[in-house]
CSV table of N, CA and C in Angstrom, one decimal:
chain,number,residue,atom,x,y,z
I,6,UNK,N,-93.8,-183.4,-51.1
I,6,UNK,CA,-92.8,-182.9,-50.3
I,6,UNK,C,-91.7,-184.0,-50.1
I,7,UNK,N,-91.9,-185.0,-49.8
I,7,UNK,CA,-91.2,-186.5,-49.7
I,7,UNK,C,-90.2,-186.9,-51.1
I,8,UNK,N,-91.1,-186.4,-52.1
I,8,UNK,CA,-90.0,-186.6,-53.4
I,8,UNK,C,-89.3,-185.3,-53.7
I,9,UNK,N,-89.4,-184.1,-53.1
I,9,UNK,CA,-88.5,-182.8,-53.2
I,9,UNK,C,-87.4,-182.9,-52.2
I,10,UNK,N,-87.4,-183.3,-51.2
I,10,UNK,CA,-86.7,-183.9,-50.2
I,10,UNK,C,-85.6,-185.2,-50.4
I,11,UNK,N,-86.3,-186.0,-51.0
I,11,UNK,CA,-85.4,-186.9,-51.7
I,11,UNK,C,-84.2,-186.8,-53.1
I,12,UNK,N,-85.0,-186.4,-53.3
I,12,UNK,CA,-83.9,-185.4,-54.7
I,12,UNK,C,-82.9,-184.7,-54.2
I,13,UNK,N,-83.5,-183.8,-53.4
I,13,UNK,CA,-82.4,-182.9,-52.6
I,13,UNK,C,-81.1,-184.0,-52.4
I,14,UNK,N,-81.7,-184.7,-51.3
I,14,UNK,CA,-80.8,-185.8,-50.7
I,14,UNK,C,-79.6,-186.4,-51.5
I,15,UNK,N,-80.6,-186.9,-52.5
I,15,UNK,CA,-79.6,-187.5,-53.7
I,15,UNK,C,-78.7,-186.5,-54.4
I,16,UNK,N,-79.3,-185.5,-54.9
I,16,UNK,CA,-78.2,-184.3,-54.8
I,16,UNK,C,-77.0,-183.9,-54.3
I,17,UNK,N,-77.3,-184.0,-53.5
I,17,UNK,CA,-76.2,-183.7,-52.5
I,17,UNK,C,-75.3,-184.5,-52.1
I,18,UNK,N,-76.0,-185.8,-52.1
I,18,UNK,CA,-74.8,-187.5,-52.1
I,18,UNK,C,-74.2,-187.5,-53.1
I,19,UNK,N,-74.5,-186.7,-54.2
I,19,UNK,CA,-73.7,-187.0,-55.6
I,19,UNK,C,-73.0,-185.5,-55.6
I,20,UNK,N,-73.2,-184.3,-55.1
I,20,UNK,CA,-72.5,-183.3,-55.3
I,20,UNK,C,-70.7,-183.5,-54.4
I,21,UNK,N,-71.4,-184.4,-53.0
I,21,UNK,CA,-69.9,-184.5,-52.4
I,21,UNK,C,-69.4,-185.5,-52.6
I,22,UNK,N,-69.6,-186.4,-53.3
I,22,UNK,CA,-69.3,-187.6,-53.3
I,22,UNK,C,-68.0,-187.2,-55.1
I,23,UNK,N,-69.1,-186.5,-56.0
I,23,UNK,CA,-67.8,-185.8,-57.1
I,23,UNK,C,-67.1,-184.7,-56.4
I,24,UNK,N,-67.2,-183.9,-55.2
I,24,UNK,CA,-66.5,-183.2,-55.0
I,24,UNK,C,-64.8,-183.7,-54.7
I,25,UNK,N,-65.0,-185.0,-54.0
I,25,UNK,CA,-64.1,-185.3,-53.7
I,25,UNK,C,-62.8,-186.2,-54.7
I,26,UNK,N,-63.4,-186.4,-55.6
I,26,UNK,CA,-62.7,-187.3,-56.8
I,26,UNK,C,-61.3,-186.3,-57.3
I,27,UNK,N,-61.6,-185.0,-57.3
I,27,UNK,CA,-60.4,-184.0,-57.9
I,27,UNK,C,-59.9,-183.4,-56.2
I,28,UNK,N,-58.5,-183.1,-56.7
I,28,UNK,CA,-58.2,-182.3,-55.6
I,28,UNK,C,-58.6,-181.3,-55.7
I,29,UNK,N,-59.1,-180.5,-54.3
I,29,UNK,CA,-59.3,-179.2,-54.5
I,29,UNK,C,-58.9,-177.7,-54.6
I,30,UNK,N,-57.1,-177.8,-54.6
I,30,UNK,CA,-56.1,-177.4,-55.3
I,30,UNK,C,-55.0,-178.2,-55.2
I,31,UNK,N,-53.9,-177.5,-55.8
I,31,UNK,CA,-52.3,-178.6,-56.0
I,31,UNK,C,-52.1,-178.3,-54.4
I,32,UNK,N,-51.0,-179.7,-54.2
I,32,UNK,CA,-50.2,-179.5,-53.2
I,32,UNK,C,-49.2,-178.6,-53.1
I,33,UNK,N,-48.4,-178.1,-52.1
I,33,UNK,CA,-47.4,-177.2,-52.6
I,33,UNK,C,-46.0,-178.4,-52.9
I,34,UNK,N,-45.3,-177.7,-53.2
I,34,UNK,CA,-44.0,-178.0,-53.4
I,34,UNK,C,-43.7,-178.2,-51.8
I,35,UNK,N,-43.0,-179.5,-52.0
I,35,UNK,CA,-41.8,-179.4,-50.7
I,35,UNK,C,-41.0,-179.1,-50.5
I,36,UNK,N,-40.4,-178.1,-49.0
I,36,UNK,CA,-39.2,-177.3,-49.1
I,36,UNK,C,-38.3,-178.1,-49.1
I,37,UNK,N,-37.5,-177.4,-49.4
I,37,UNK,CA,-36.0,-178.4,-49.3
I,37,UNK,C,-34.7,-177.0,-48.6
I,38,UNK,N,-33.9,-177.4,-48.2
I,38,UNK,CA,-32.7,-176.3,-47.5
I,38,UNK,C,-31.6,-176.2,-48.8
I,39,UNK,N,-31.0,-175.3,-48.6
I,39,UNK,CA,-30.0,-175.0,-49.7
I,39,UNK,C,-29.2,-175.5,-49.4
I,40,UNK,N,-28.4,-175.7,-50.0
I,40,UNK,CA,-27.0,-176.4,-49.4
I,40,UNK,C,-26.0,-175.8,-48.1
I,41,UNK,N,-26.4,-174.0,-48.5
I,41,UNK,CA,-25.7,-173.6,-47.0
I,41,UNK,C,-26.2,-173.9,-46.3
I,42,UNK,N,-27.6,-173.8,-46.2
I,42,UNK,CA,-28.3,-174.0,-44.9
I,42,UNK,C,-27.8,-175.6,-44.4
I,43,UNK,N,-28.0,-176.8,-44.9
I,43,UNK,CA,-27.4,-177.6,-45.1
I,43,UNK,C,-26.2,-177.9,-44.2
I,44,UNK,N,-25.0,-177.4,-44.8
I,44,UNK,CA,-23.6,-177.2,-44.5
I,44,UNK,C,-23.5,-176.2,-42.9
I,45,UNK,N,-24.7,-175.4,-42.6
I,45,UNK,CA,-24.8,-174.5,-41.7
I,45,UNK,C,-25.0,-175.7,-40.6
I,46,UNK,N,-26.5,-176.2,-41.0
I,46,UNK,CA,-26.8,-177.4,-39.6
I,46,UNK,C,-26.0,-178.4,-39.3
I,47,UNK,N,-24.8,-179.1,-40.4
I,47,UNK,CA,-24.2,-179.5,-40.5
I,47,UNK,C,-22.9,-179.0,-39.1
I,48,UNK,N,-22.9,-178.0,-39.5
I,48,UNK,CA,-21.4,-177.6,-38.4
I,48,UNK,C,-22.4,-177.2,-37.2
I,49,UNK,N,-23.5,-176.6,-37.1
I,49,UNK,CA,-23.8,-176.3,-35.5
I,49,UNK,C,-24.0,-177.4,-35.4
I,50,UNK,N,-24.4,-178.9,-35.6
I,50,UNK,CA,-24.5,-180.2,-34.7
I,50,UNK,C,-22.8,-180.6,-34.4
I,51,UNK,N,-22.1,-180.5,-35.1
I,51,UNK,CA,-20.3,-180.9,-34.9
I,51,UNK,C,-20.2,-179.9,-33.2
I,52,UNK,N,-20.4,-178.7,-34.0
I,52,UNK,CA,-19.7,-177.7,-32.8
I,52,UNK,C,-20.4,-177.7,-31.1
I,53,UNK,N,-21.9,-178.1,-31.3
I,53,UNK,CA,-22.9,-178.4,-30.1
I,53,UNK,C,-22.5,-179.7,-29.5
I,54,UNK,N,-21.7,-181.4,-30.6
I,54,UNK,CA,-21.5,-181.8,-29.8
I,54,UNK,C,-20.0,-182.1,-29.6
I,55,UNK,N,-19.2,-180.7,-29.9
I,55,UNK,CA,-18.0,-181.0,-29.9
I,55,UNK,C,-17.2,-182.3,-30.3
I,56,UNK,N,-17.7,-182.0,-31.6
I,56,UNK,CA,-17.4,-183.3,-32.2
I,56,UNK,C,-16.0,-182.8,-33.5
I,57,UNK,N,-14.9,-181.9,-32.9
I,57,UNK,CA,-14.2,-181.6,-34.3
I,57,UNK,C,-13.4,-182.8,-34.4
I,58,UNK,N,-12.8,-183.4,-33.6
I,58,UNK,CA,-12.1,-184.4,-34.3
I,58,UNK,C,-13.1,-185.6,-35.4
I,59,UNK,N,-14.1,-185.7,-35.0
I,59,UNK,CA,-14.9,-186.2,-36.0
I,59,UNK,C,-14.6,-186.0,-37.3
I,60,UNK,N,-14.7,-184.2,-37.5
I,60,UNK,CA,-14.6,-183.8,-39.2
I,60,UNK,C,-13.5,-183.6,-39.2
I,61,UNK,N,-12.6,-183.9,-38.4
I,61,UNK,CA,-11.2,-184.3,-39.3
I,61,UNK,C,-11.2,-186.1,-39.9
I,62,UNK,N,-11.4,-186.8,-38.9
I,62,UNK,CA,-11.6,-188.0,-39.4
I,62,UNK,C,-12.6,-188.4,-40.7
I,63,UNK,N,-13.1,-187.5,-40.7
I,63,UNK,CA,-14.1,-187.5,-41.9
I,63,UNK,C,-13.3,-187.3,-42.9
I,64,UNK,N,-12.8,-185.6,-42.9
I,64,UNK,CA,-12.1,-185.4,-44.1
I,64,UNK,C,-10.9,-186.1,-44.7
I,65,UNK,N,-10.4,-187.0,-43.4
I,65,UNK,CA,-9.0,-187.6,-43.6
I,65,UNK,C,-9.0,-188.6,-44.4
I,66,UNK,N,-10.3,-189.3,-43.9
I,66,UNK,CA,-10.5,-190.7,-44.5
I,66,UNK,C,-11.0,-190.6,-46.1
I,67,UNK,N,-11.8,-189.3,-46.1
I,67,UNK,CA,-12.3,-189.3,-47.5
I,67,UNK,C,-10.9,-188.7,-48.4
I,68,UNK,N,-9.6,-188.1,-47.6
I,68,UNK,CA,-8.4,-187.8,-48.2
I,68,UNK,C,-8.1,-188.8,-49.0
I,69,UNK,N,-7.7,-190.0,-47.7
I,69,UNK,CA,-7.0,-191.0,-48.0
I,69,UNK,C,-7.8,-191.7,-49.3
I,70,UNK,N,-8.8,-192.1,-49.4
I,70,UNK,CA,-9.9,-192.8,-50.2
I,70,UNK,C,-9.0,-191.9,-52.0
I,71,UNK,N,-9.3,-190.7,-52.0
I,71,UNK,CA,-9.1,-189.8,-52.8
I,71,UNK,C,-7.8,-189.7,-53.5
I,72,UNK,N,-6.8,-189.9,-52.5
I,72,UNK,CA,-5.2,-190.4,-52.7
I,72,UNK,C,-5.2,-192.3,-53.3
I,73,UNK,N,-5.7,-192.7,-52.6
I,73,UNK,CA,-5.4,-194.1,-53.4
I,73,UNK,C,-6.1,-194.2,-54.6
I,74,UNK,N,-7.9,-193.8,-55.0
I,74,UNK,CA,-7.3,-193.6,-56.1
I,74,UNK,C,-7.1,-193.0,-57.2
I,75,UNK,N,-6.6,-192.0,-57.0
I,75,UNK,CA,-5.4,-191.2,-57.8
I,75,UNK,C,-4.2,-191.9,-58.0
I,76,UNK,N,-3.9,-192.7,-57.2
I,76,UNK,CA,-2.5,-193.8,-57.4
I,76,UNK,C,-2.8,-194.9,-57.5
I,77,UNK,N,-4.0,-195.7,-57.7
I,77,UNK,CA,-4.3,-196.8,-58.5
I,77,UNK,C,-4.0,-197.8,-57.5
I,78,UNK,N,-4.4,-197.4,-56.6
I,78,UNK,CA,-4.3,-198.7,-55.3
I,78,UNK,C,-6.2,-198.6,-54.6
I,79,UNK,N,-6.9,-198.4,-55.0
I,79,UNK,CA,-7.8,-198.6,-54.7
I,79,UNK,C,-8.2,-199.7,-53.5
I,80,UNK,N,-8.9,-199.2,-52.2
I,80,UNK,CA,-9.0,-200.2,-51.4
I,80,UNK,C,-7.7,-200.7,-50.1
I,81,UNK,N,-6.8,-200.3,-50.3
I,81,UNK,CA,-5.5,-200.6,-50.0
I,81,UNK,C,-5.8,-199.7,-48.0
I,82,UNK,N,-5.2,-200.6,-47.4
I,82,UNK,CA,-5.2,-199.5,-46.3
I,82,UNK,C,-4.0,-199.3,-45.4
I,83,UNK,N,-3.2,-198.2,-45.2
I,83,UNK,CA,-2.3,-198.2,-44.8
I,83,UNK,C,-1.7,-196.8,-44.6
I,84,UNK,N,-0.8,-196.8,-43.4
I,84,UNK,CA,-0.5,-195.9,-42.1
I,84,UNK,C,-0.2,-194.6,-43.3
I,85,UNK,N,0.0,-193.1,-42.9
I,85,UNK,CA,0.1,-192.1,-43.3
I,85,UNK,C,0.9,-191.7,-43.9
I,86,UNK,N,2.5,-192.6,-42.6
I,86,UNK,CA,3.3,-192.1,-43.5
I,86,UNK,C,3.8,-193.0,-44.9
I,87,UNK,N,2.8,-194.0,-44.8
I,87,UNK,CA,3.4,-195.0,-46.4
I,87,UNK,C,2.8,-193.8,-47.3
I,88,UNK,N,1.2,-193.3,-47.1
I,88,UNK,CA,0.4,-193.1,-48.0
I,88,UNK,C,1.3,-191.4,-48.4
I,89,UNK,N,2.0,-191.3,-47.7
I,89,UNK,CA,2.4,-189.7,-47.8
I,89,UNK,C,4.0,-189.6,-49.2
I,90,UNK,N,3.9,-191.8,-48.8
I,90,UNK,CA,5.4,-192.0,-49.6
I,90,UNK,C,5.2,-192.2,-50.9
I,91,UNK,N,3.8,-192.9,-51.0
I,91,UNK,CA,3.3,-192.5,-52.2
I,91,UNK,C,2.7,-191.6,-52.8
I,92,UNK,N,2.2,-191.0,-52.1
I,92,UNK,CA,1.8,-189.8,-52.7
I,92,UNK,C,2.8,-188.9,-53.5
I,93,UNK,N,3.9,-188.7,-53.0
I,93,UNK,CA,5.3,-187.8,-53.0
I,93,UNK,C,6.1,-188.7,-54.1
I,94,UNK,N,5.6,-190.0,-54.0
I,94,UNK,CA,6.2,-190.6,-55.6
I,94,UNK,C,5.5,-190.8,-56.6
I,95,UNK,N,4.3,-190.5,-56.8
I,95,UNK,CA,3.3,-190.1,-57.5
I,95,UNK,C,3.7,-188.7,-57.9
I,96,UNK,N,3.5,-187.9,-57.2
I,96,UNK,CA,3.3,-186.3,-57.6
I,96,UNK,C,4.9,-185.9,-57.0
I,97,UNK,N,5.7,-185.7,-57.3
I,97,UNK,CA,6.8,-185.1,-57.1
I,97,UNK,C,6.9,-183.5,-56.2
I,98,UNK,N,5.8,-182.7,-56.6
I,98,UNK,CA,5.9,-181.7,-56.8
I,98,UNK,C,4.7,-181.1,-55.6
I,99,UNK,N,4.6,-182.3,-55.1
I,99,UNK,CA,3.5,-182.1,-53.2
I,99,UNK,C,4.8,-180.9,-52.3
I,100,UNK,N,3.8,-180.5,-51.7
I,100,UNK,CA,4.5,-179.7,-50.9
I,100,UNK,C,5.4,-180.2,-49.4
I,101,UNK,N,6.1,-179.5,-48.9
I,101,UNK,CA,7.0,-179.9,-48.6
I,101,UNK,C,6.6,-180.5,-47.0
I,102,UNK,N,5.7,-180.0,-47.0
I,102,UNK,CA,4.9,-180.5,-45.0
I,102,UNK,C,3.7,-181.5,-45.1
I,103,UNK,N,3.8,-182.2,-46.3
I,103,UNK,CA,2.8,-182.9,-46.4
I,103,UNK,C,2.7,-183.7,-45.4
I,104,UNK,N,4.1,-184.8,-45.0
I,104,UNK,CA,4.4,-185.8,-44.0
I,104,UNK,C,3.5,-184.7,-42.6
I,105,UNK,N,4.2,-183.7,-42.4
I,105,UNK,CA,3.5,-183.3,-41.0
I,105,UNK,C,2.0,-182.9,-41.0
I,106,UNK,N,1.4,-182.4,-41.7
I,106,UNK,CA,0.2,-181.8,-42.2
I,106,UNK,C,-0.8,-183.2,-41.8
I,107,UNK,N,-0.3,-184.8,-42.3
I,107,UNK,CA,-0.9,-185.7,-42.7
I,107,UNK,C,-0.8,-186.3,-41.2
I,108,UNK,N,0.7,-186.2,-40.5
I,108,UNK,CA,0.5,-186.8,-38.8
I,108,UNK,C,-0.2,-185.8,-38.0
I,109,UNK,N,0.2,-184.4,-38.4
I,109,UNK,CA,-0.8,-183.8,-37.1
I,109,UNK,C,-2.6,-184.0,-37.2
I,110,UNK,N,-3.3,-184.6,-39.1
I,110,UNK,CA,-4.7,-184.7,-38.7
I,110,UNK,C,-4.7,-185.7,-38.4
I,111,UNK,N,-3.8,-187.3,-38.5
I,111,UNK,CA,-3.8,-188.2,-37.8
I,111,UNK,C,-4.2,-188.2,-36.3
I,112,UNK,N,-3.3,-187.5,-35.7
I,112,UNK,CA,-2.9,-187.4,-34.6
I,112,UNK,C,-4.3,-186.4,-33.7
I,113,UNK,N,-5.2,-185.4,-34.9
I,113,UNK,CA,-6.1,-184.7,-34.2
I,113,UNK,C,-7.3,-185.3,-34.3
I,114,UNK,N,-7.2,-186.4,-35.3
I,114,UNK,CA,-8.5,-187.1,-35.5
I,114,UNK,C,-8.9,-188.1,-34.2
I,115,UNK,N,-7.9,-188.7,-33.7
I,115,UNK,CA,-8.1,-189.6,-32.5
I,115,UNK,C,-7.8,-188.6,-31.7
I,116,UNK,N,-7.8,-187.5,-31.4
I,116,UNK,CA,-7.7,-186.7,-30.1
I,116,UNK,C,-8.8,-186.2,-29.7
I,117,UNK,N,-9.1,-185.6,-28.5
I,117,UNK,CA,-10.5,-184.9,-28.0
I,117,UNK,C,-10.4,-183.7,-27.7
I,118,UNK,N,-8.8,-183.2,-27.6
I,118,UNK,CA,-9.1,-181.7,-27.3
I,118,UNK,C,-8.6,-180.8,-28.9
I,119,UNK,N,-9.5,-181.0,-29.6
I,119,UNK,CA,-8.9,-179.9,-30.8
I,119,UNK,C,-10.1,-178.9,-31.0
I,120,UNK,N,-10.0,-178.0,-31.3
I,120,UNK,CA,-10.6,-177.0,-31.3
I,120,UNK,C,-11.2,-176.5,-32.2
I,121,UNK,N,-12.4,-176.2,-32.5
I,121,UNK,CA,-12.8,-175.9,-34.0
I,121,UNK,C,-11.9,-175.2,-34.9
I,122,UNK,N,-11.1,-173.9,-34.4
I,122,UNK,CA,-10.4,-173.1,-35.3
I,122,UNK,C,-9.2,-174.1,-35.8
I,123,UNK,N,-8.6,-175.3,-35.1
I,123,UNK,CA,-7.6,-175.9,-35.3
I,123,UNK,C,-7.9,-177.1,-36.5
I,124,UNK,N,-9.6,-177.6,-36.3
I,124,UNK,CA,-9.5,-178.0,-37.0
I,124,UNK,C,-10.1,-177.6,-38.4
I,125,UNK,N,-10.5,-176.6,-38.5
I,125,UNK,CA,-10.6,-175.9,-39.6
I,125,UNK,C,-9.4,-175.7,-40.1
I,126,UNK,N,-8.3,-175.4,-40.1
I,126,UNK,CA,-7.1,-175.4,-40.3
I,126,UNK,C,-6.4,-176.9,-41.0
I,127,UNK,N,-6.7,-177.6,-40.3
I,127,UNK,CA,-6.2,-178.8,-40.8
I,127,UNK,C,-7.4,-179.5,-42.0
I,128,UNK,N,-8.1,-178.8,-42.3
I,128,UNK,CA,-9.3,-179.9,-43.1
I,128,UNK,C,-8.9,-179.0,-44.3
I,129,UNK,N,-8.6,-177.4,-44.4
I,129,UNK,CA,-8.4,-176.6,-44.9
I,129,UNK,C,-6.8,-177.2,-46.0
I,130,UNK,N,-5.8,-177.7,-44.7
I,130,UNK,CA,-4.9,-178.2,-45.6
I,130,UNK,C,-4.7,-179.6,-46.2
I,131,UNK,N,-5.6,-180.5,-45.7
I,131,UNK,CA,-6.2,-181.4,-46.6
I,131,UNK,C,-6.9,-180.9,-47.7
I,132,UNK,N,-7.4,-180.2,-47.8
I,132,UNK,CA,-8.0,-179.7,-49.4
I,132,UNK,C,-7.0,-178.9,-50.1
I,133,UNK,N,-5.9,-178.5,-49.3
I,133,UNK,CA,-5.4,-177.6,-50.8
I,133,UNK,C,-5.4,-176.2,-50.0
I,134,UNK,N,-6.0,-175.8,-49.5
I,134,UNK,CA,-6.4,-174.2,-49.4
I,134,UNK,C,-6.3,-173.4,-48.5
I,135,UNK,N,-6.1,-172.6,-48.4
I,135,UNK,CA,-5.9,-171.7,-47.0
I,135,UNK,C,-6.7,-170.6,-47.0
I,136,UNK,N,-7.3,-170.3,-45.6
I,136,UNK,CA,-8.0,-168.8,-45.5
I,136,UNK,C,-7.4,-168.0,-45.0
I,137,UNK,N,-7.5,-166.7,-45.4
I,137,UNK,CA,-6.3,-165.6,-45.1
I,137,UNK,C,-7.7,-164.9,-44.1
């Protein structure tokens, strides 16, 4: 009985002992968010902490970055309306409110009372694009 018992024993120290060497299925995949989703949590943290002048200063600075170099001044830093003078002697063919477009997100990025819709509007015309 003493050597049926022991076997058992040892059995069993070796059945869990290889149980554990393999996983006992795959892990899953880790989720990840889409990019809207993303882009979504992204604006409800701006708009919860009333933070739009923030994402104009974001978009401004990544403007500006974007404009120098396209005009081969890379690194260069300076006020809006120089960059607006280069820009406009670079590309001829900028439209005609650039200069104001460029002081009013100046002017909204260091402000505290702008408004989400306003600054959607202005980040809109830093890119190029308008929503109808």
């Amino acid at each position: 009985m003493l050597w049926i018992g022991l076997i058992v024993v040892m059995l069993l120290v070796v059945l869990s002992f290889s149980r554990r060497q393999w996983a006992v299925r795959e892990l899953p995949a880790a989720v990840r968010a889409t990019p809207i989703e993303f882009l979504e949590a992204l604006g409800s943290l701006y708009r919860n902490a009333g933070a739009s002048s923030t994402a104009i200063a974001i978009a401004l600075e990544r403007f500006r970055r974007h404009v120098l170099r396209l005009c081969g001044l890379r690194g260069k830093q300076m006020p809006m309306a120089e960059l607006a003078a280069v820009l406009r002697r670079r590309f001829p063919q900028t439209d005609e409110t650039l200069e104001a477009d460029l002081a009013a997100c100046e002017e909204a990025a260091w402000g505290e009372t702008v408004t989400p819709r306003e600054a959607l509007a202005l980040i809109q015309k830093l890119h190029g694009t308008k929503r109808d």
